[in-house]
Amino acid sequence: MKTKLNKQFPAVGAGSVKWFCAALYLMAGFSLSACSDDDDEGSGDGIAAQQPPKVTDVGIQFPVTQYSESSYDMETYTYADGRITGGYDNDGTRFSVSYTPLVLTETDDDGSSSGSFRNIKVNSSGFMTYAEFSANGSDSYDGNWYENGSITWTYDAEGHLIGERGNITESSDGPYSWTSTYTWENGNLMMAEYRDDEYGEVYRYVCTFSYGNNQWNNSGVFPTHMIEVSGFEMPILFYAGLMGRPTQNIPVSITTRNYTGDTETYSETYTTAAVNYNPDTSISSIVISSSYGYSPTYRFGYAAYPINMSSYSAATAMQKGKAVRAMKKARRTMK
C-alpha cells in the first residue's frame, strides 16, 4: 500500500507540474491558535484508540458518504452509529476500519498491495496523534516493495490539525521524512505547507487560503488542498473525523507555490466559482477555476443526497493507478 503517493494530481495545463505540499515556518501575520494540552500527544503519547469518533462530534455536520475530485474518481464511505466503518473507491480499492483496537487497512482490488495504520493513539477528542504504518506489494515498476514507519499529529485548542511529522523507510528509496504545518485563524485554515529533504535537496509546497467575507458556510467538508498537504493524502482519514475539525468557511481562493530550496519553481491560483448546497444545507459541490484553466468540481454525497453515478466513466477510472499504490511519497510525482 504505497502511501497515496503515486496519485496523479490534477493537471494544470501544458507541461503541468505534479505537486504535493510542504511545511515548517509560519507566515507572518497569521496567528497560530494557542497550543492545547493535546499538543504533547503528537509524539506517541495519547490514548490507545479503540474506535473512531462520531463524525458529528468533530464538526462534520453531515457524514460524507461519497467524495469525488473529478468526473471519474470517487471514494465511498460507510458508517454505523455515526462512526466510519470502511469504504471503497471506483478502482476497487477497499478501506476497512476495525475496532478494539482501531486499525485502518487499505487493500488493492487484485491483492497486489495492502497496507495499514496500527498502534493508533488519539487525544481526548478522538483525533489521531500517532500511528505506525506498514505496506507491501508487487508491481512492474518496483517489483516486490515495502514501506514502514510512523507518523505523529498535533492539534490546536480548537481541535484543528496544526502539525504532521512522518518517517518512512521504503525498499526502493530508503528512509525519508516529511513535515506538514497548518496555520489557522478564526476557525479557518490560512496556510498549509509540506516539506521534505531528500538527497540533500529540500522540497516545499506552500498553500495560502483567503476567505473574502466568509460568504460560504462549511457544513463539514475539507478543502482538497488541505488534505493533499498531508504526507498521507487520504480523504478517508479526514472524513472519518480522525484529522481534526474542518474549516468554518469555504475558501474563496487558494494559491499554491512549489519550491526547490529557496527557488520558487511553480505557482498557481485557484478560485472558488460556486458552492452548491443541498436543501438541508449540506454542500453538494464546489466548483473551482484556476489561473491555468484547470476547473475541477469537487462533489460530496450523503445518505439522503448521493452523487449521480451516471456521469462517471468506469473506463476512464481504470486508467488511473491503484489507490493503494497511491500512498507513495509525493516527491515521486515530481521526478
GROMACS .gro file of C-alpha atoms in nm:
model
  335
    1MET     CA    1   0.000   0.000   0.000
    2LYS     CA    2   0.246   0.261  -0.103
    3THR     CA    3   0.135   0.582   0.061
    4LYS     CA    4  -0.108   0.785  -0.157
    5LEU     CA    5   0.197   0.892  -0.332
    6ASN     CA    6   0.158   0.771  -0.678
    7LYS     CA    7  -0.172   0.952  -0.700
    8GLN     CA    8  -0.197   1.155  -1.018
    9PHE     CA    9  -0.251   1.513  -0.907
   10PRO     CA   10  -0.475   1.738  -1.121
   11ALA     CA   11  -0.316   1.861  -1.440
   12VAL     CA   12  -0.267   2.235  -1.458
   13GLY     CA   13  -0.210   2.291  -1.825
   14ALA     CA   14   0.062   2.201  -2.073
   15GLY     CA   15   0.385   2.095  -1.905
   16SER     CA   16   0.197   2.085  -1.575
   17VAL     CA   17   0.376   2.014  -1.251
   18LYS     CA   18   0.262   1.727  -1.033
   19TRP     CA   19   0.262   1.859  -0.682
   20PHE     CA   20   0.229   1.785  -0.316
   21CYS     CA   21   0.278   2.004  -0.012
   22ALA     CA   22   0.546   2.144   0.224
   23ALA     CA   23   0.594   2.260   0.585
   24LEU     CA   24   0.781   2.438   0.867
   25TYR     CA   25   0.777   2.813   0.902
   26LEU     CA   26   0.458   3.008   0.974
   27MET     CA   27   0.354   3.304   0.766
   28ALA     CA   28   0.400   3.637   0.944
   29GLY     CA   29   0.070   3.792   1.040
   30PHE     CA   30  -0.116   3.461   1.067
   31SER     CA   31  -0.174   3.369   1.428
   32LEU     CA   32  -0.142   3.002   1.510
   33SER     CA   33  -0.404   2.914   1.767
   34ALA     CA   34  -0.259   2.860   2.109
   35CYS     CA   35  -0.139   2.506   2.165
   36SER     CA   36  -0.364   2.295   2.380
   37ASP     CA   37  -0.291   2.016   2.619
   38ASP     CA   38  -0.340   1.782   2.324
   39ASP     CA   39  -0.026   1.910   2.152
   40ASP     CA   40   0.210   1.695   2.356
   41GLU     CA   41   0.018   1.389   2.241
   42GLY     CA   42   0.177   1.410   1.896
   43SER     CA   43   0.496   1.222   1.989
   44GLY     CA   44   0.343   0.883   2.052
   45ASP     CA   45   0.156   0.988   2.365
   46GLY     CA   46  -0.220   0.974   2.385
   47ILE     CA   47  -0.486   0.711   2.435
   48ALA     CA   48  -0.479   0.374   2.261
   49ALA     CA   49  -0.757   0.409   2.004
   50GLN     CA   50  -1.046   0.163   2.022
   51GLN     CA   51  -1.281   0.323   1.769
   52PRO     CA   52  -1.304   0.640   1.558
   53PRO     CA   53  -1.502   0.937   1.691
   54LYS     CA   54  -1.858   1.010   1.589
   55VAL     CA   55  -1.815   1.243   1.294
   56THR     CA   56  -2.086   1.483   1.412
   57ASP     CA   57  -1.888   1.534   1.734
   58VAL     CA   58  -1.589   1.674   1.545
   59GLY     CA   59  -1.757   1.944   1.336
   60ILE     CA   60  -1.875   1.733   1.042
   61GLN     CA   61  -2.241   1.827   1.042
   62PHE     CA   62  -2.342   1.575   0.774
   63PRO     CA   63  -2.145   1.246   0.736
   64VAL     CA   64  -1.994   1.244   0.386
   65THR     CA   65  -2.070   0.912   0.216
   66GLN     CA   66  -1.910   0.996  -0.121
   67TYR     CA   67  -1.623   1.220  -0.224
   68SER     CA   68  -1.513   1.294  -0.580
   69GLU     CA   69  -1.236   1.515  -0.716
   70SER     CA   70  -1.313   1.455  -1.082
   71SER     CA   71  -1.565   1.307  -1.323
   72TYR     CA   72  -1.414   0.958  -1.291
   73ASP     CA   73  -1.263   0.931  -0.942
   74MET     CA   74  -1.478   0.872  -0.634
   75GLU     CA   75  -1.448   0.727  -0.285
   76THR     CA   76  -1.746   0.591  -0.091
   77TYR     CA   77  -1.759   0.568   0.290
   78THR     CA   78  -1.981   0.358   0.515
   79TYR     CA   79  -2.095   0.437   0.871
   80ALA     CA   80  -2.267   0.271   1.165
   81ASP     CA   81  -2.394   0.464   1.467
   82GLY     CA   82  -2.225   0.778   1.338
   83ARG     CA   83  -1.877   0.624   1.311
   84ILE     CA   84  -1.696   0.524   0.994
   85THR     CA   85  -1.674   0.152   0.926
   86GLY     CA   86  -1.495   0.140   0.591
   87GLY     CA   87  -1.520   0.232   0.227
   88TYR     CA   88  -1.405   0.174  -0.128
   89ASP     CA   89  -1.326   0.362  -0.446
   90ASN     CA   90  -1.432   0.303  -0.804
   91ASP     CA   91  -1.097   0.141  -0.883
   92GLY     CA   92  -1.195  -0.139  -0.645
   93THR     CA   93  -0.964  -0.046  -0.359
   94ARG     CA   94  -1.111  -0.132  -0.019
   95PHE     CA   95  -1.076   0.063   0.306
   96SER     CA   96  -1.158  -0.136   0.618
   97VAL     CA   97  -1.186   0.001   0.971
   98SER     CA   98  -1.181  -0.244   1.260
   99TYR     CA   99  -1.243  -0.156   1.623
  100THR     CA  100  -1.095  -0.252   1.961
  101PRO     CA  101  -0.823  -0.171   1.881
  102LEU     CA  102  -0.872   0.073   1.595
  103VAL     CA  103  -0.694  -0.044   1.277
  104LEU     CA  104  -0.728   0.109   0.930
  105THR     CA  105  -0.641  -0.109   0.631
  106GLU     CA  106  -0.631  -0.035   0.259
  107THR     CA  107  -0.625  -0.326   0.012
  108ASP     CA  108  -0.589  -0.323  -0.364
  109ASP     CA  109  -0.866  -0.492  -0.562
  110ASP     CA  110  -0.635  -0.757  -0.709
  111GLY     CA  111  -0.442  -0.820  -0.390
  112SER     CA  112  -0.118  -0.680  -0.534
  113SER     CA  113  -0.068  -0.441  -0.242
  114SER     CA  114  -0.202  -0.365   0.102
  115GLY     CA  115  -0.115  -0.151   0.399
  116SER     CA  116  -0.240  -0.047   0.738
  117PHE     CA  117  -0.229   0.204   1.021
  118ARG     CA  118  -0.186   0.024   1.355
  119ASN     CA  119  -0.097   0.107   1.714
  120ILE     CA  120  -0.308   0.419   1.671
  121LYS     CA  121  -0.323   0.669   1.954
  122VAL     CA  122  -0.571   0.953   1.984
  123ASN     CA  123  -0.624   1.259   2.202
  124SER     CA  124  -0.928   1.317   2.423
  125SER     CA  125  -1.128   1.435   2.120
  126GLY     CA  126  -1.058   1.116   1.924
  127PHE     CA  127  -0.812   1.275   1.678
  128MET     CA  128  -0.512   1.066   1.573
  129THR     CA  129  -0.187   1.169   1.742
  130TYR     CA  130   0.027   0.869   1.650
  131ALA     CA  131   0.017   0.568   1.418
  132GLU     CA  132   0.256   0.309   1.281
  133PHE     CA  133   0.231   0.244   0.909
  134SER     CA  134   0.333  -0.059   0.703
  135ALA     CA  135   0.267  -0.165   0.346
  136ASN     CA  136   0.389  -0.414   0.091
  137GLY     CA  137   0.311  -0.527  -0.258
  138SER     CA  138   0.440  -0.607  -0.603
  139ASP     CA  139   0.427  -0.423  -0.933
  140SER     CA  140   0.611  -0.391  -1.263
  141TYR     CA  141   0.776  -0.064  -1.163
  142ASP     CA  142   0.940  -0.159  -0.832
  143GLY     CA  143   0.894  -0.537  -0.823
  144ASN     CA  144   0.838  -0.651  -0.466
  145TRP     CA  145   0.833  -0.346  -0.241
  146TYR     CA  146   0.761  -0.246   0.118
  147GLU     CA  147   0.720   0.065   0.332
  148ASN     CA  148   0.706   0.108   0.708
  149GLY     CA  149   0.731   0.393   0.953
  150SER     CA  150   0.544   0.614   1.197
  151ILE     CA  151   0.353   0.941   1.190
  152THR     CA  152   0.259   1.192   1.460
  153TRP     CA  153  -0.004   1.467   1.451
  154THR     CA  154  -0.075   1.771   1.670
  155TYR     CA  155  -0.381   1.996   1.710
  156ASP     CA  156  -0.465   2.337   1.849
  157ALA     CA  157  -0.703   2.413   2.135
  158GLU     CA  158  -0.999   2.429   1.892
  159GLY     CA  159  -0.929   2.084   1.751
  160HIS     CA  160  -0.768   2.190   1.421
  161LEU     CA  161  -0.478   1.994   1.275
  162ILE     CA  162  -0.161   2.205   1.303
  163GLY     CA  163   0.125   1.960   1.251
  164GLU     CA  164   0.222   1.627   1.100
  165ARG     CA  165   0.560   1.457   1.106
  166GLY     CA  166   0.636   1.129   0.934
  167ASN     CA  167   0.929   0.895   0.894
  168ILE     CA  168   0.914   0.607   0.649
  169THR     CA  169   1.161   0.352   0.517
  170GLU     CA  170   1.085   0.219   0.172
  171SER     CA  171   1.254  -0.054  -0.025
  172SER     CA  172   1.315   0.150  -0.339
  173ASP     CA  173   1.448   0.479  -0.200
  174GLY     CA  174   1.544   0.406   0.159
  175PRO     CA  175   1.432   0.627   0.452
  176TYR     CA  176   1.277   0.969   0.419
  177SER     CA  177   1.084   1.209   0.639
  178TRP     CA  178   0.846   1.498   0.594
  179THR     CA  179   0.671   1.764   0.799
  180SER     CA  180   0.342   1.938   0.734
  181THR     CA  181   0.226   2.252   0.910
  182TYR     CA  182  -0.122   2.409   0.914
  183THR     CA  183  -0.190   2.766   1.029
  184TRP     CA  184  -0.542   2.870   1.140
  185GLU     CA  185  -0.716   3.198   1.218
  186ASN     CA  186  -1.073   3.241   1.343
  187GLY     CA  187  -1.163   2.882   1.264
  188ASN     CA  188  -1.028   2.892   0.908
  189LEU     CA  189  -0.715   2.744   0.756
  190MET     CA  190  -0.486   3.026   0.639
  191MET     CA  191  -0.176   2.839   0.527
  192ALA     CA  192  -0.061   2.479   0.481
  193GLU     CA  193   0.290   2.364   0.399
  194TYR     CA  194   0.466   2.038   0.323
  195ARG     CA  195   0.843   1.989   0.338
  196ASP     CA  196   1.077   1.700   0.276
  197ASP     CA  197   1.452   1.677   0.244
  198GLU     CA  198   1.583   1.402   0.020
  199TYR     CA  199   1.938   1.355  -0.105
  200GLY     CA  200   2.025   1.693   0.047
  201GLU     CA  201   1.759   1.875  -0.156
  202VAL     CA  202   1.474   2.050   0.024
  203TYR     CA  203   1.135   2.047  -0.145
  204ARG     CA  204   0.848   2.264  -0.017
  205TYR     CA  205   0.490   2.309  -0.126
  206VAL     CA  206   0.303   2.606   0.022
  207CYS     CA  207  -0.073   2.673   0.007
  208THR     CA  208  -0.228   3.001   0.123
  209PHE     CA  209  -0.604   3.044   0.166
  210SER     CA  210  -0.830   3.350   0.160
  211TYR     CA  211  -1.195   3.372   0.258
  212GLY     CA  212  -1.324   3.709   0.139
  213ASN     CA  213  -1.627   3.799   0.351
  214ASN     CA  214  -1.679   3.433   0.451
  215GLN     CA  215  -1.987   3.403   0.231
  216TRP     CA  216  -1.980   3.022   0.214
  217ASN     CA  217  -2.053   2.832   0.534
  218ASN     CA  218  -1.884   2.493   0.563
  219SER     CA  219  -2.117   2.210   0.663
  220GLY     CA  220  -1.824   1.976   0.727
  221VAL     CA  221  -1.607   1.919   0.419
  222PHE     CA  222  -1.230   1.964   0.397
  223PRO     CA  223  -1.058   2.181   0.134
  224THR     CA  224  -0.889   1.941  -0.107
  225HIS     CA  225  -0.559   2.128  -0.079
  226MET     CA  226  -0.569   2.078   0.299
  227ILE     CA  227  -0.591   1.701   0.253
  228GLU     CA  228  -0.316   1.695  -0.007
  229VAL     CA  229  -0.068   1.869   0.222
  230SER     CA  230  -0.066   1.557   0.437
  231GLY     CA  231   0.209   1.306   0.366
  232PHE     CA  232  -0.076   1.053   0.357
  233GLU     CA  233  -0.312   1.212   0.110
  234MET     CA  234  -0.611   1.004   0.220
  235PRO     CA  235  -0.950   1.177   0.233
  236ILE     CA  236  -1.094   0.889   0.437
  237LEU     CA  237  -0.878   0.986   0.737
  238PHE     CA  238  -1.031   1.333   0.736
  239TYR     CA  239  -1.391   1.228   0.673
  240ALA     CA  240  -1.361   0.963   0.944
  241GLY     CA  241  -1.317   1.253   1.190
  242LEU     CA  242  -0.964   1.143   1.276
  243MET     CA  243  -0.780   1.454   1.148
  244GLY     CA  244  -0.943   1.731   1.348
  245ARG     CA  245  -1.215   1.981   1.267
  246PRO     CA  246  -1.283   2.125   0.921
  247THR     CA  247  -1.272   2.494   0.835
  248GLN     CA  248  -1.557   2.721   0.937
  249ASN     CA  249  -1.592   2.853   0.581
  250ILE     CA  250  -1.509   2.751   0.225
  251PRO     CA  251  -1.203   2.938   0.088
  252VAL     CA  252  -1.260   3.198  -0.181
  253SER     CA  253  -0.916   3.139  -0.331
  254ILE     CA  254  -0.609   2.923  -0.280
  255THR     CA  255  -0.260   3.000  -0.407
  256THR     CA  256  -0.005   2.719  -0.429
  257ARG     CA  257   0.371   2.754  -0.465
  258ASN     CA  258   0.639   2.493  -0.522
  259TYR     CA  259   0.996   2.547  -0.405
  260THR     CA  260   1.320   2.358  -0.451
  261GLY     CA  261   1.548   2.503  -0.188
  262ASP     CA  262   1.475   2.877  -0.184
  263THR     CA  263   1.377   2.888  -0.551
  264GLU     CA  264   1.011   2.907  -0.645
  265THR     CA  265   0.960   2.669  -0.936
  266TYR     CA  266   0.585   2.691  -0.992
  267SER     CA  267   0.277   2.873  -0.865
  268GLU     CA  268  -0.095   2.865  -0.934
  269THR     CA  269  -0.408   3.032  -0.801
  270TYR     CA  270  -0.740   2.850  -0.762
  271THR     CA  271  -1.064   3.046  -0.727
  272THR     CA  272  -1.393   2.914  -0.595
  273ALA     CA  273  -1.651   2.991  -0.863
  274ALA     CA  274  -1.950   2.843  -0.680
  275VAL     CA  275  -2.051   2.644  -0.372
  276ASN     CA  276  -2.372   2.446  -0.419
  277TYR     CA  277  -2.583   2.326  -0.127
  278ASN     CA  278  -2.846   2.057  -0.080
  279PRO     CA  279  -3.184   2.151   0.075
  280ASP     CA  280  -3.057   2.052   0.423
  281THR     CA  281  -2.755   2.293   0.381
  282SER     CA  282  -2.500   2.016   0.325
  283ILE     CA  283  -2.253   2.101   0.049
  284SER     CA  284  -2.317   1.913  -0.275
  285SER     CA  285  -2.032   2.054  -0.485
  286ILE     CA  286  -1.758   2.315  -0.504
  287VAL     CA  287  -1.669   2.450  -0.848
  288ILE     CA  288  -1.310   2.568  -0.895
  289SER     CA  289  -1.132   2.765  -1.165
  290SER     CA  290  -0.758   2.822  -1.186
  291SER     CA  291  -0.505   3.058  -1.335
  292TYR     CA  292  -0.413   2.786  -1.585
  293GLY     CA  293  -0.766   2.695  -1.688
  294TYR     CA  294  -0.796   2.379  -1.478
  295SER     CA  295  -1.152   2.382  -1.341
  296PRO     CA  296  -1.238   2.081  -1.126
  297THR     CA  297  -1.567   2.029  -0.948
  298TYR     CA  298  -1.540   1.862  -0.607
  299ARG     CA  299  -1.855   1.663  -0.531
  300PHE     CA  300  -1.987   1.536  -0.199
  301GLY     CA  301  -2.252   1.269  -0.148
  302TYR     CA  302  -2.463   1.192   0.159
  303ALA     CA  303  -2.712   0.923   0.258
  304ALA     CA  304  -3.000   1.149   0.156
  305TYR     CA  305  -2.821   1.306  -0.142
  306PRO     CA  306  -2.594   1.057  -0.322
  307ILE     CA  307  -2.379   1.163  -0.617
  308ASN     CA  308  -2.529   1.080  -0.954
  309MET     CA  309  -2.309   0.798  -1.080
  310SER     CA  310  -2.437   0.822  -1.437
  311SER     CA  311  -2.184   1.096  -1.510
  312TYR     CA  312  -1.886   0.878  -1.416
  313SER     CA  313  -1.677   0.684  -1.664
  314ALA     CA  314  -1.558   0.346  -1.539
  315ALA     CA  315  -1.334   0.313  -1.843
  316THR     CA  316  -1.154   0.636  -1.757
  317ALA     CA  317  -1.130   0.536  -1.392
  318MET     CA  318  -0.946   0.216  -1.482
  319GLN     CA  319  -0.674   0.421  -1.649
  320LYS     CA  320  -0.572   0.559  -1.309
  321GLY     CA  321  -0.315   0.395  -1.082
  322LYS     CA  322  -0.434   0.183  -0.794
  323ALA     CA  323  -0.543   0.382  -0.491
  324VAL     CA  324  -0.333   0.170  -0.258
  325ARG     CA  325  -0.033   0.228  -0.480
  326ALA     CA  326  -0.117   0.594  -0.448
  327MET     CA  327   0.019   0.614  -0.097
  328LYS     CA  328   0.369   0.662  -0.227
  329LYS     CA  329   0.569   0.971  -0.143
  330ALA     CA  330   0.451   1.273  -0.337
  331ARG     CA  331   0.802   1.371  -0.432
  332ARG     CA  332   0.793   1.067  -0.660
  333THR     CA  333   0.549   1.253  -0.884
  334MET     CA  334   0.799   1.532  -0.930
  335LYS     CA  335   1.068   1.304  -1.082
   0.00000   0.00000   0.00000
